[in-house]
XYZ file of C-alpha atoms in Angstrom:
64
model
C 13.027 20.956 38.724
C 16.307 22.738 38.096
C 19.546 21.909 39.625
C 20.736 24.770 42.108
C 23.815 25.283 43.690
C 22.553 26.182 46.920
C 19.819 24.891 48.608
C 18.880 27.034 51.136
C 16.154 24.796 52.864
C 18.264 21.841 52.786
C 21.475 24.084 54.455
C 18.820 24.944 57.118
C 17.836 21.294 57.590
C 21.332 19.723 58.160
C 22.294 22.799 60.749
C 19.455 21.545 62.405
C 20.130 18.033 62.520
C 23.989 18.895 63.216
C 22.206 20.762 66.511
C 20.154 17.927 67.551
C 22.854 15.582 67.183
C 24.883 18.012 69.748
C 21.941 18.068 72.097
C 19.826 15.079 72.133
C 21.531 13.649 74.972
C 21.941 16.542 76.760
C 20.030 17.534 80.240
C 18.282 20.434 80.128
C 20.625 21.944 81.922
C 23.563 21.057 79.993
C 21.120 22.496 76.602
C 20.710 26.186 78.313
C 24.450 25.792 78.513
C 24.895 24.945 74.892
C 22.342 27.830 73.924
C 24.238 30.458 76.328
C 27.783 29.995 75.423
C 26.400 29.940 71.601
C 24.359 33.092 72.043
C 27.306 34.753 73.837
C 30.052 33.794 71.033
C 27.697 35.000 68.471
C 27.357 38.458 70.238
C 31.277 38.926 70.481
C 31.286 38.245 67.005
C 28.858 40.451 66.306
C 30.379 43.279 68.243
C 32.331 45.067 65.419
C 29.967 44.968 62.927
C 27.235 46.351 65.448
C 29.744 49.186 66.615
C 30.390 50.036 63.247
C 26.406 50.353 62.117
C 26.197 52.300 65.322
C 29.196 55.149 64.053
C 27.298 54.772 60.674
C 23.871 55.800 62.523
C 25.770 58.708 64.853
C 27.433 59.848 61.685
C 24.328 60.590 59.845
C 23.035 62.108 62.836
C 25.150 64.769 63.302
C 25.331 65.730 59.202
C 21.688 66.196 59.379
């Protein structure tokens, strides 16, 4: 097997294990928190680069 640089799989496996370090002792409650505040700092995040595909899209909507 060659050596890579980048494992993809493994990347994916310690993310997860960093994540179920962070919640393993968590309520349920307390892991919908986690998950929430997560989901809604990925979304503001996301925010520019989704307003930006969405000029793209209206762009090439109005040229055609």
């Amino acid at each position: 097997m060659k050596n890579k640089p980048f494992d993809c799989v493994e990347m994916k496996r310690k993310g997860a294990e960093a994540v179920y370090q962070k919640v393993a002792t968590l309520s349920i409650e307390q892991q919908l928190e986690y998950w929430r505040n997560g989901s809604a700092s990925l979304r503001q995040q996301m925010k520019p680069a989704n307003e930006a595909d969405m000029g793209l899209a209206l762009s090439s909507e109005i040229h055609h």
